């Protein structure tokens, strides 16, 4: 690590026990960082167990932050600063570090018992394990308890301020202000005056301690470059937050309420939790008895005139596929959000993956096409939620929006959009005519092929819908062979028609043609962005996966090699071979972990060697 | 007029199927209570019974197997002003759809659920169903079924139902009485209708549905009235505390021992459900409680109206400006 | 029609009311045809309604038979003989006929009432409608009642013999013996002596009537060529029958019982019905409460050591996809049969389609590959059931076997195989070692990557399985990133390994290379077979769809154009583009009806024009 | 020895979770009854409770959410000699898995079902469950839940259960007694275990599970014995026919009015299930009946043995020879 100098960006990892308040400390650090003008990206990495036994390696909770001059698009490859709250945290984090990294250790926790729990036979501080690193140790637990002594808290209450003590130290290291954190503590603990004051005290004490002679001998302040961010108002946002706001915004743009129906599942639940807090924006949440009931209730809500939305992760989406067919057949709008996680089956529920693309594009019985979108960053979840809703209502179809476990929890600075810039979402009009209501309800818009959204309660439009094949014109049940062909063609044409409404594919950066283009989708945006910038190759990132943007084939055709990094076994490659009949070079990583920038850089370099 | 509730679609049940009579009864009941067709929706799953929405001139949604209660729940939440009816069969409602029925009932969602019980899977050509009696021979049980059946009544009571009634497909009077009460109920009103599938399970209920003997084999319940039946109301039902069960008594002798029907008594309701002969009909249990949608709206801070714009929320807990 | 002559093959369609006993009459005709040495193929075509109102067009039940010198592989394009039991039957069948066809009409049913029900304003026998055809009319209802009068049956009972009366006429026309039908009636109605005798009488009376002067003036006997069939013992078989027998045979070959768990659905139920009759062959059937319970019970049975099998059609298979992931993760054997039908959603439940290929190959969350097989003909369902079971047990994986609504009901002559020719199905061995039982239960065979089938009840092998990610060696839960990659790779390699065990792809007929090859799968075998024979182009038909036979790419590479007729919107084309990166020419028919031979012939010819 | 039933796997529930005590009780009960580990299988769904099989040295299958009863049914059918236990939670068993539970119970499949009721979804971080009381605040119901909960006891009785018992996680004596009876039962033995989730729903059952007051707040039932409770068995339960409900009486005064527990009485069982204080514990209902697997095998023509070879069947009704 490049201490005592100005650096462009830096990667910090905080790690400790699940009970140590690491996630809180991390997100507060991120925000205070941002307030000082830095860009950042975070990666919360916590255990599968709810509350694993104290001191164990599988109970380690970590939070990685990459901050500095922008654009920062990933939480960073190798942490350059590690704050290790206990031996287990040290143990699991060490393999991630490059030589020379700075490790800040909480001495107090390195008891014989904790060393054993972490699986250390000897003390790593003394046995040479840390020789390649810069070590700074401090008795954080003890110092913190001293600092808050006067508040008369119990030992465990007092101990809970430790994360703010450590945060104080960090904030000094990066020369950040304490105000925003202080304000946050005051808000959050408004009705627990003692805890509030104790935490604020701990924060200041940590800051002061770092500034003192003893500490600053080993630890010096780091000046981060300011990010060169577009002017505007910013906030920190996770994917779940952005998607929740996006759905609410879509409802507002469509002048319709949003009914969100879901069943809890990792990592989809945060969206449900967020939406319960947006009730005053016309959002309702219904916790159904299972995933099937959830999508069915959403379909019912759409039938009733609200925007029905459901969300889950892979195993839950699997259960919803039969009902998706109904929504396709009945031509009702619906938004289905999939927060992908490691599989198959229960798999690695708290780890990220993007392996549900097959399921989204092809995973239904019969010829049942539907639009598939994908969000690339936490902030982009906002726009994609609006885009998904817009397509659902315009084409009267269910739409799948793919996100993943990483996006759900990862925070980044997000420029607050100007809502006036979004076009309203309009519904197809019921044709005025003497035709039967049934026919009027199935008179499709010529361009989008979307039918009008006729809902029970509207006078004079009584009609019946269902999952049996319908006459392409009258909407009545039809067993006619020729009609089935026409309906099958119409359903395909309707989804193809989406391409007429969406933006052309753009190249994120790099030359317009050349030897290599890297194609990504979803949360691999961050690492691919950096890797392609560093290597100067072209980067194309997909938000619309079905249908693909009309010009995609033409763009990709200008390159010799199409490299496709994916956190799955090559699923987007299948789609591109299928739809564009193009040879691609799949580059898979299926470990439950996001790509490192360097992994992609190396791959590009090795490809270049071949060229 | 009942015929105002008929659609242009040709009715396609087997000639002689009990579903025809039920359709008539429902059309009549809707006309009787002056239902507004545009504010009425019939939601069904899959099965012979589930074809119902095509034949009734209201809004209608023929959905997928077993899921009608879940879809209807979403519809009712989206528009609580609607009268939402669910039509289901013993297979649709109690086999694949049991879970949704259970949760609909415990939540007390304001749906009117008509379960056409013919003790068979009609549409798929006659396999035994979860209400088929042990020993039912069918294409999937050529040597007779071995599964013990579920009692729809006991099941819905166990799910915390607030309204349980019964009717016979061809019993015009009984059915229209029940349907009117169903219409008036807030919360989940569940009706088991004994329906004759003449093709695959003809006359399974004949022992109590035959017109001739109905007076002796059916007990028509009325809240606050003694449980009498028989040609001249000469038989009654008494509770025997020794055996903890109901028994038939001669009502002329021991009228004072005859139970008076109290719709709110869940214990007696369960005894009535198990009564073999006579079979209890009409509203067996009714215990009004707040409906799910009422609780949902009462509790929703804005009653689903948009009180604030996205611009009021979008900043989150803190924001900063870059210039 | 080429009457009074020997013909090579002929297509006959019987059509009447659902209650007319058409299906029975058809299948008996087929068998007696076969006994006389003809090859045949049948296509039962019945209404969606259980018992539609008498006389309506939507209540028409039909049975089409193609018979003669073989190989006969489809039920034929245009019927050359139509037996119309009532006006509605005439009305719906007429559009299928070519000019010159012979129509045998049951005069008695052409009442004013029935004409109205069928939607005829005037009598088609008199208004010129039938001018282009050869018409033979007979008062079949009436003649039949006369014939059975002496048995003292009620009018409706007597009327029920009508189909055998008509069958007698047909058998005379084709110079067939009555014995086999008589024997069948005697067996079937063994305990209803009067009905038995009446039916036999009707059969003979019809035969005699056709022979009489009045009739034979219009109707003459047709001599069919004898089929040139391989020597052996034959029977008539439908796909459902063959699949049931195949599963039982697989159980016998594996020395294990078969537990079939399913939930009724059209057109999958016939398999359940058939299997209930094979109990003495170690087959159990469990009718579950829904499709999810059905696959789960099958998984439980497999876990318990029996061969778990489940079956459904598209919407039901959709519900099973979550549980398939569990079987993949837990590495348990399982056979999943999909009888495809028209979709999406409830779609056209009684019509055939092959549109669940996407679902089979790609339709699960996560990277969850599994083998996909497909049966081409009714008889082949037998072998494919054995093949599916063999793969499931060898590789310890769920296997999807695709069939369709057409195969379920269509009968064909089937050469009874010699069971001794099938290799036994062997289970992987539990390694003898000092390792933990958990590790032993997950020690995979090197070539197939299948693990041993260890089941509860075995002493000393206690271990635990589940859907969380497992250590590739020990089988214990593992959250290790590198292990997840290894397991993902292993799961893919295991399915790829199937290709090492299966037969190479063969060319059905036609040159080894050239301008056009037609590639099919499933029940399109029949029409493609004929069309390629007639046009002389090469024909490749797939039974293994995932993985594909190793040499497939090489074979197809030798042709300029790959024509792919499918009863879907081009799904196999996607798979070939994906796996072989080959351009194909999809040729879709999605009408719920099988391809006609001529449709494919025309397509080939138009392609040839292009070449 | 109970510890013979412990696996090498580190137990990963939150420190203080009620699941630990249940694990101990089950391990002890298996040791006590001398269960053969190789002939015992634990099948579970997904949830904190469902981690159970990893920690018990028998065969184990950690399956998918809600489906354990269906998988266990297949297992039991394939090998009826096994002791098959199902471990489930209130979410796993009563939310997503309600349908399978219902059909398992009505069929009376020989499974031992332990439902750990903590009135919350533990594993997914604390959302309210179908047994959560109205007003439960949770991440998905920050203003309190509005759904009326299901009563596990009433539900299983409604499904035609033949065995229903209750226990408290930390009550060693009561639990081991119940578990022994579960082990001995043929048919579906269903136990609701009140389990404390210290992280998301701490002490919801404290009003009757506190050791100090347990004698006054729990009614431990024994077949054939009067329903007495209290420090000195000085309180009893009586049936009030006026109100059709159970009530507490002073047992010293009116011992003769105190009900004697009859496990076979489904009506009293339902009253006991609804009793608020004291809360009824132990075997509340037991009415043995033939199990599904016994009926299945009794009915299966060959008891699943291969009596005939495929070659005996393959010819079908008729065949012919081509030479
Ligand atoms: C997912 C799914 N599974 C199975 C079926 C097949 N299916 C259609 S209706 C039915 C049962 C019908 O029985 P019931 O609900 O009693 O209605 P009935 O026909 O007797 O009125 C079944 C199994 C289906 N359509 N969809
Ligand atoms: C198909 C599916 N849906 C949802 C989930 C997420 N999930 C896992 S456990 C659980 C609920 C757990 O609650 P409960 O059964 O009460 O068990 P507890 O954790 O409280 O012991 C849920 C919703 C899942 N794993 N799979
Ligand atoms: S099969 Fe039975 S239930 Fe279905 S329409 Fe016919 S008679 Fe009615
Ligand atoms: S979350 Fe609750 S139920 Fe789950 S392990 Fe922790 S304390 Fe136990
Ligand atoms: Mg039914
Ligand atoms: Mg729980």
mmCIF file with all atom_site columns, N, CA, C and O in Angstrom, chain B residues 10 12 14-15 46 65 95-96 121-123 127-128 139-140 142-143 200, chain C residues 49-51 58 263-264 269 272-273 276-277 287 289-291 319 345-346:
data_model
loop_
_atom_site.group_PDB
_atom_site.id
_atom_site.type_symbol
_atom_site.label_atom_id
_atom_site.label_alt_id
_atom_site.label_comp_id
_atom_site.label_asym_id
_atom_site.label_entity_id
_atom_site.label_seq_id
_atom_site.pdbx_PDB_ins_code
_atom_site.Cartn_x
_atom_site.Cartn_y
_atom_site.Cartn_z
_atom_site.occupancy
_atom_site.B_iso_or_equiv
_atom_site.pdbx_formal_charge
_atom_site.auth_seq_id
_atom_site.auth_comp_id
_atom_site.auth_asym_id
_atom_site.auth_atom_id
_atom_site.pdbx_PDB_model_num
ATOM 1   N N  . UNK B 1 10  ? -71.850 -21.465 -25.747 1.00 0.00 ? 10  UNK B N  1
ATOM 2   C CA . UNK B 1 10  ? -72.552 -22.731 -25.622 1.00 0.00 ? 10  UNK B CA 1
ATOM 3   C C  . UNK B 1 10  ? -72.015 -23.443 -24.373 1.00 0.00 ? 10  UNK B C  1
ATOM 4   O O  . UNK B 1 10  ? -70.809 -23.550 -24.178 1.00 0.00 ? 10  UNK B O  1
ATOM 5   N N  . UNK B 1 12  ? -70.902 -26.403 -22.261 1.00 0.00 ? 12  UNK B N  1
ATOM 6   C CA . UNK B 1 12  ? -70.329 -27.646 -22.751 1.00 0.00 ? 12  UNK B CA 1
ATOM 7   C C  . UNK B 1 12  ? -70.077 -28.702 -21.680 1.00 0.00 ? 12  UNK B C  1
ATOM 8   O O  . UNK B 1 12  ? -69.086 -29.427 -21.720 1.00 0.00 ? 12  UNK B O  1
ATOM 9   N N  . UNK B 1 14  ? -71.324 -32.252 -19.798 1.00 0.00 ? 14  UNK B N  1
ATOM 10  C CA . UNK B 1 14  ? -72.037 -33.434 -20.280 1.00 0.00 ? 14  UNK B CA 1
ATOM 11  C C  . UNK B 1 14  ? -73.527 -33.234 -20.026 1.00 0.00 ? 14  UNK B C  1
ATOM 12  O O  . UNK B 1 14  ? -73.917 -32.699 -18.972 1.00 0.00 ? 14  UNK B O  1
ATOM 13  N N  . UNK B 1 15  ? -74.352 -33.703 -20.938 1.00 0.00 ? 15  UNK B N  1
ATOM 14  C CA . UNK B 1 15  ? -75.791 -33.625 -20.688 1.00 0.00 ? 15  UNK B CA 1
ATOM 15  C C  . UNK B 1 15  ? -76.107 -34.344 -19.377 1.00 0.00 ? 15  UNK B C  1
ATOM 16  O O  . UNK B 1 15  ? -75.601 -35.432 -19.133 1.00 0.00 ? 15  UNK B O  1
ATOM 17  N N  . UNK B 1 46  ? -58.980 -25.044 -12.874 1.00 0.00 ? 46  UNK B N  1
ATOM 18  C CA . UNK B 1 46  ? -59.169 -25.923 -14.020 1.00 0.00 ? 46  UNK B CA 1
ATOM 19  C C  . UNK B 1 46  ? -59.954 -27.148 -13.563 1.00 0.00 ? 46  UNK B C  1
ATOM 20  O O  . UNK B 1 46  ? -59.731 -27.675 -12.480 1.00 0.00 ? 46  UNK B O  1
ATOM 21  N N  . UNK B 1 65  ? -54.756 -24.567 -12.630 1.00 0.00 ? 65  UNK B N  1
ATOM 22  C CA . UNK B 1 65  ? -55.244 -25.581 -11.707 1.00 0.00 ? 65  UNK B CA 1
ATOM 23  C C  . UNK B 1 65  ? -54.861 -25.289 -10.250 1.00 0.00 ? 65  UNK B C  1
ATOM 24  O O  . UNK B 1 65  ? -53.682 -25.248 -9.901  1.00 0.00 ? 65  UNK B O  1
ATOM 25  N N  . UNK B 1 95  ? -57.100 -30.759 -3.839  1.00 0.00 ? 95  UNK B N  1
ATOM 26  C CA . UNK B 1 95  ? -55.908 -31.556 -4.119  1.00 0.00 ? 95  UNK B CA 1
ATOM 27  C C  . UNK B 1 95  ? -54.759 -30.589 -4.361  1.00 0.00 ? 95  UNK B C  1
ATOM 28  O O  . UNK B 1 95  ? -54.021 -30.261 -3.434  1.00 0.00 ? 95  UNK B O  1
ATOM 29  N N  . UNK B 1 96  ? -54.643 -30.077 -5.561  1.00 0.00 ? 96  UNK B N  1
ATOM 30  C CA . UNK B 1 96  ? -53.507 -29.188 -5.858  1.00 0.00 ? 96  UNK B CA 1
ATOM 31  C C  . UNK B 1 96  ? -53.645 -27.837 -5.164  1.00 0.00 ? 96  UNK B C  1
ATOM 32  O O  . UNK B 1 96  ? -52.663 -27.193 -4.823  1.00 0.00 ? 96  UNK B O  1
ATOM 33  N N  . UNK B 1 121 ? -62.209 -36.582 -10.239 1.00 0.00 ? 121 UNK B N  1
ATOM 34  C CA . UNK B 1 121 ? -61.644 -35.662 -11.211 1.00 0.00 ? 121 UNK B CA 1
ATOM 35  C C  . UNK B 1 121 ? -62.420 -35.838 -12.497 1.00 0.00 ? 121 UNK B C  1
ATOM 36  O O  . UNK B 1 121 ? -62.182 -36.788 -13.251 1.00 0.00 ? 121 UNK B O  1
ATOM 37  N N  . UNK B 1 122 ? -63.340 -34.942 -12.779 1.00 0.00 ? 122 UNK B N  1
ATOM 38  C CA . UNK B 1 122 ? -64.152 -35.099 -13.978 1.00 0.00 ? 122 UNK B CA 1
ATOM 39  C C  . UNK B 1 122 ? -63.353 -34.850 -15.253 1.00 0.00 ? 122 UNK B C  1
ATOM 40  O O  . UNK B 1 122 ? -63.222 -35.725 -16.101 1.00 0.00 ? 122 UNK B O  1
ATOM 41  N N  . UNK B 1 123 ? -62.777 -33.660 -15.355 1.00 0.00 ? 123 UNK B N  1
ATOM 42  C CA . UNK B 1 123 ? -62.187 -33.247 -16.632 1.00 0.00 ? 123 UNK B CA 1
ATOM 43  C C  . UNK B 1 123 ? -61.088 -34.175 -17.131 1.00 0.00 ? 123 UNK B C  1
ATOM 44  O O  . UNK B 1 123 ? -60.915 -34.343 -18.335 1.00 0.00 ? 123 UNK B O  1
ATOM 45  N N  . UNK B 1 127 ? -60.377 -40.009 -12.585 1.00 0.00 ? 127 UNK B N  1
ATOM 46  C CA . UNK B 1 127 ? -59.568 -40.557 -11.495 1.00 0.00 ? 127 UNK B CA 1
ATOM 47  C C  . UNK B 1 127 ? -60.175 -40.183 -10.134 1.00 0.00 ? 127 UNK B C  1
ATOM 48  O O  . UNK B 1 127 ? -60.868 -39.188 -10.012 1.00 0.00 ? 127 UNK B O  1
ATOM 49  N N  . UNK B 1 128 ? -59.858 -40.980 -9.117  1.00 0.00 ? 128 UNK B N  1
ATOM 50  C CA . UNK B 1 128 ? -60.365 -40.673 -7.779  1.00 0.00 ? 128 UNK B CA 1
ATOM 51  C C  . UNK B 1 128 ? -59.738 -39.370 -7.286  1.00 0.00 ? 128 UNK B C  1
ATOM 52  O O  . UNK B 1 128 ? -58.646 -39.001 -7.695  1.00 0.00 ? 128 UNK B O  1
ATOM 53  N N  . UNK B 1 139 ? -59.914 -45.103 -13.162 1.00 0.00 ? 139 UNK B N  1
ATOM 54  C CA . UNK B 1 139 ? -58.801 -45.497 -14.039 1.00 0.00 ? 139 UNK B CA 1
ATOM 55  C C  . UNK B 1 139 ? -57.460 -45.542 -13.309 1.00 0.00 ? 139 UNK B C  1
ATOM 56  O O  . UNK B 1 139 ? -56.579 -46.300 -13.679 1.00 0.00 ? 139 UNK B O  1
ATOM 57  N N  . UNK B 1 140 ? -57.305 -44.732 -12.263 1.00 0.00 ? 140 UNK B N  1
ATOM 58  C CA . UNK B 1 140 ? -56.025 -44.750 -11.550 1.00 0.00 ? 140 UNK B CA 1
ATOM 59  C C  . UNK B 1 140 ? -56.097 -45.603 -10.295 1.00 0.00 ? 140 UNK B C  1
ATOM 60  O O  . UNK B 1 140 ? -55.126 -45.703 -9.551  1.00 0.00 ? 140 UNK B O  1
ATOM 61  N N  . UNK B 1 142 ? -57.832 -49.055 -10.240 1.00 0.00 ? 142 UNK B N  1
ATOM 62  C CA . UNK B 1 142 ? -58.716 -50.107 -10.750 1.00 0.00 ? 142 UNK B CA 1
ATOM 63  C C  . UNK B 1 142 ? -59.121 -51.107 -9.673  1.00 0.00 ? 142 UNK B C  1
ATOM 64  O O  . UNK B 1 142 ? -60.167 -51.731 -9.787  1.00 0.00 ? 142 UNK B O  1
ATOM 65  N N  . UNK B 1 143 ? -58.315 -51.222 -8.638  1.00 0.00 ? 143 UNK B N  1
ATOM 66  C CA . UNK B 1 143 ? -58.689 -52.133 -7.557  1.00 0.00 ? 143 UNK B CA 1
ATOM 67  C C  . UNK B 1 143 ? -59.278 -51.380 -6.369  1.00 0.00 ? 143 UNK B C  1
ATOM 68  O O  . UNK B 1 143 ? -59.367 -51.920 -5.272  1.00 0.00 ? 143 UNK B O  1
ATOM 69  N N  . UNK B 1 200 ? -68.701 -40.068 -14.441 1.00 0.00 ? 200 UNK B N  1
ATOM 70  C CA . UNK B 1 200 ? -67.662 -40.811 -13.736 1.00 0.00 ? 200 UNK B CA 1
ATOM 71  C C  . UNK B 1 200 ? -67.991 -41.194 -12.304 1.00 0.00 ? 200 UNK B C  1
ATOM 72  O O  . UNK B 1 200 ? -67.237 -41.930 -11.676 1.00 0.00 ? 200 UNK B O  1
ATOM 73  N N  . UNK C 2 49  ? -64.053 -31.811 -24.706 1.00 0.00 ? 49  UNK C N  1
ATOM 74  C CA . UNK C 2 49  ? -65.144 -31.996 -23.747 1.00 0.00 ? 49  UNK C CA 1
ATOM 75  C C  . UNK C 2 49  ? -65.279 -33.473 -23.401 1.00 0.00 ? 49  UNK C C  1
ATOM 76  O O  . UNK C 2 49  ? -65.056 -34.348 -24.231 1.00 0.00 ? 49  UNK C O  1
ATOM 77  N N  . UNK C 2 50  ? -65.675 -33.736 -22.166 1.00 0.00 ? 50  UNK C N  1
ATOM 78  C CA . UNK C 2 50  ? -65.840 -35.113 -21.712 1.00 0.00 ? 50  UNK C CA 1
ATOM 79  C C  . UNK C 2 50  ? -66.939 -35.785 -22.530 1.00 0.00 ? 50  UNK C C  1
ATOM 80  O O  . UNK C 2 50  ? -66.754 -36.849 -23.092 1.00 0.00 ? 50  UNK C O  1
ATOM 81  N N  . UNK C 2 51  ? -68.066 -35.187 -22.572 1.00 0.00 ? 51  UNK C N  1
ATOM 82  C CA . UNK C 2 51  ? -69.171 -35.742 -23.331 1.00 0.00 ? 51  UNK C CA 1
ATOM 83  C C  . UNK C 2 51  ? -69.957 -34.572 -23.893 1.00 0.00 ? 51  UNK C C  1
ATOM 84  O O  . UNK C 2 51  ? -70.901 -34.088 -23.273 1.00 0.00 ? 51  UNK C O  1
ATOM 85  N N  . UNK C 2 58  ? -68.306 -29.831 -32.214 1.00 0.00 ? 58  UNK C N  1
ATOM 86  C CA . UNK C 2 58  ? -67.211 -29.935 -31.242 1.00 0.00 ? 58  UNK C CA 1
ATOM 87  C C  . UNK C 2 58  ? -67.263 -31.234 -30.455 1.00 0.00 ? 58  UNK C C  1
ATOM 88  O O  . UNK C 2 58  ? -66.374 -31.538 -29.682 1.00 0.00 ? 58  UNK C O  1
ATOM 89  N N  . UNK C 2 263 ? -49.590 -37.010 -10.935 1.00 0.00 ? 263 UNK C N  1
ATOM 90  C CA . UNK C 2 263 ? -50.864 -36.337 -10.738 1.00 0.00 ? 263 UNK C CA 1
ATOM 91  C C  . UNK C 2 263 ? -51.516 -36.293 -12.117 1.00 0.00 ? 263 UNK C C  1
ATOM 92  O O  . UNK C 2 263 ? -50.847 -35.984 -13.103 1.00 0.00 ? 263 UNK C O  1
ATOM 93  N N  . UNK C 2 264 ? -52.804 -36.635 -12.216 1.00 0.00 ? 264 UNK C N  1
ATOM 94  C CA . UNK C 2 264 ? -53.414 -36.746 -13.543 1.00 0.00 ? 264 UNK C CA 1
ATOM 95  C C  . UNK C 2 264 ? -53.353 -35.442 -14.345 1.00 0.00 ? 264 UNK C C  1
ATOM 96  O O  . UNK C 2 264 ? -53.525 -34.360 -13.780 1.00 0.00 ? 264 UNK C O  1
ATOM 97  N N  . UNK C 2 269 ? -52.106 -38.826 -18.389 1.00 0.00 ? 269 UNK C N  1
ATOM 98  C CA . UNK C 2 269 ? -52.784 -39.794 -17.523 1.00 0.00 ? 269 UNK C CA 1
ATOM 99  C C  . UNK C 2 269 ? -52.775 -41.237 -18.036 1.00 0.00 ? 269 UNK C C  1
ATOM 100 O O  . UNK C 2 269 ? -52.701 -42.163 -17.226 1.00 0.00 ? 269 UNK C O  1
ATOM 101 N N  . UNK C 2 272 ? -50.244 -43.385 -16.323 1.00 0.00 ? 272 UNK C N  1
ATOM 102 C CA . UNK C 2 272 ? -50.643 -43.766 -14.961 1.00 0.00 ? 272 UNK C CA 1
ATOM 103 C C  . UNK C 2 272 ? -51.637 -44.919 -15.008 1.00 0.00 ? 272 UNK C C  1
ATOM 104 O O  . UNK C 2 272 ? -51.489 -45.921 -14.294 1.00 0.00 ? 272 UNK C O  1
ATOM 105 N N  . UNK C 2 273 ? -52.634 -44.784 -15.855 1.00 0.00 ? 273 UNK C N  1
ATOM 106 C CA . UNK C 2 273 ? -53.665 -45.821 -15.922 1.00 0.00 ? 273 UNK C CA 1
ATOM 107 C C  . UNK C 2 273 ? -53.058 -47.164 -16.308 1.00 0.00 ? 273 UNK C C  1
ATOM 108 O O  . UNK C 2 273 ? -53.379 -48.199 -15.725 1.00 0.00 ? 273 UNK C O  1
ATOM 109 N N  . UNK C 2 276 ? -51.010 -48.866 -13.425 1.00 0.00 ? 276 UNK C N  1
ATOM 110 C CA . UNK C 2 276 ? -51.746 -49.478 -12.307 1.00 0.00 ? 276 UNK C CA 1
ATOM 111 C C  . UNK C 2 276 ? -51.996 -50.961 -12.602 1.00 0.00 ? 276 UNK C C  1
ATOM 112 O O  . UNK C 2 276 ? -52.285 -51.719 -11.692 1.00 0.00 ? 276 UNK C O  1
ATOM 113 N N  . UNK C 2 277 ? -51.891 -51.346 -13.863 1.00 0.00 ? 277 UNK C N  1
ATOM 114 C CA . UNK C 2 277 ? -52.170 -52.735 -14.234 1.00 0.00 ? 277 UNK C CA 1
ATOM 115 C C  . UNK C 2 277 ? -50.904 -53.600 -14.277 1.00 0.00 ? 277 UNK C C  1
ATOM 116 O O  . UNK C 2 277 ? -50.957 -54.771 -14.603 1.00 0.00 ? 277 UNK C O  1
ATOM 117 N N  . UNK C 2 287 ? -50.838 -41.817 -6.624  1.00 0.00 ? 287 UNK C N  1
ATOM 118 C CA . UNK C 2 287 ? -51.470 -40.608 -7.169  1.00 0.00 ? 287 UNK C CA 1
ATOM 119 C C  . UNK C 2 287 ? -51.330 -39.504 -6.135  1.00 0.00 ? 287 UNK C C  1
ATOM 120 O O  . UNK C 2 287 ? -51.997 -39.513 -5.101  1.00 0.00 ? 287 UNK C O  1
ATOM 121 N N  . UNK C 2 289 ? -51.016 -35.472 -4.538  1.00 0.00 ? 289 UNK C N  1
ATOM 122 C CA . UNK C 2 289 ? -51.965 -34.362 -4.452  1.00 0.00 ? 289 UNK C CA 1
ATOM 123 C C  . UNK C 2 289 ? -51.700 -33.287 -5.499  1.00 0.00 ? 289 UNK C C  1
ATOM 124 O O  . UNK C 2 289 ? -52.580 -32.476 -5.797  1.00 0.00 ? 289 UNK C O  1
ATOM 125 N N  . UNK C 2 290 ? -50.492 -33.238 -6.033  1.00 0.00 ? 290 UNK C N  1
ATOM 126 C CA . UNK C 2 290 ? -50.183 -32.283 -7.092  1.00 0.00 ? 290 UNK C CA 1
ATOM 127 C C  . UNK C 2 290 ? -48.868 -32.703 -7.730  1.00 0.00 ? 290 UNK C C  1
ATOM 128 O O  . UNK C 2 290 ? -48.260 -33.689 -7.310  1.00 0.00 ? 290 UNK C O  1
ATOM 129 N N  . UNK C 2 291 ? -48.434 -31.969 -8.742  1.00 0.00 ? 291 UNK C N  1
ATOM 130 C CA . UNK C 2 291 ? -47.230 -32.364 -9.463  1.00 0.00 ? 291 UNK C CA 1
ATOM 131 C C  . UNK C 2 291 ? -45.988 -32.233 -8.602  1.00 0.00 ? 291 UNK C C  1
ATOM 132 O O  . UNK C 2 291 ? -45.010 -32.957 -8.798  1.00 0.00 ? 291 UNK C O  1
ATOM 133 N N  . UNK C 2 319 ? -44.129 -27.067 -12.768 1.00 0.00 ? 319 UNK C N  1
ATOM 134 C CA . UNK C 2 319 ? -44.183 -27.088 -11.309 1.00 0.00 ? 319 UNK C CA 1
ATOM 135 C C  . UNK C 2 319 ? -43.087 -27.980 -10.710 1.00 0.00 ? 319 UNK C C  1
ATOM 136 O O  . UNK C 2 319 ? -42.741 -27.834 -9.543  1.00 0.00 ? 319 UNK C O  1
ATOM 137 N N  . UNK C 2 345 ? -49.707 -22.118 -21.299 1.00 0.00 ? 345 UNK C N  1
ATOM 138 C CA . UNK C 2 345 ? -50.695 -22.281 -20.237 1.00 0.00 ? 345 UNK C CA 1
ATOM 139 C C  . UNK C 2 345 ? -51.595 -23.473 -20.570 1.00 0.00 ? 345 UNK C C  1
ATOM 140 O O  . UNK C 2 345 ? -51.138 -24.460 -21.117 1.00 0.00 ? 345 UNK C O  1
ATOM 141 N N  . UNK C 2 346 ? -52.863 -23.394 -20.263 1.00 0.00 ? 346 UNK C N  1
ATOM 142 C CA . UNK C 2 346 ? -53.727 -24.543 -20.503 1.00 0.00 ? 346 UNK C CA 1
ATOM 143 C C  . UNK C 2 346 ? -53.805 -24.842 -21.997 1.00 0.00 ? 346 UNK C C  1
ATOM 144 O O  . UNK C 2 346 ? -53.911 -26.005 -22.400 1.00 0.00 ? 346 UNK C O  1
#
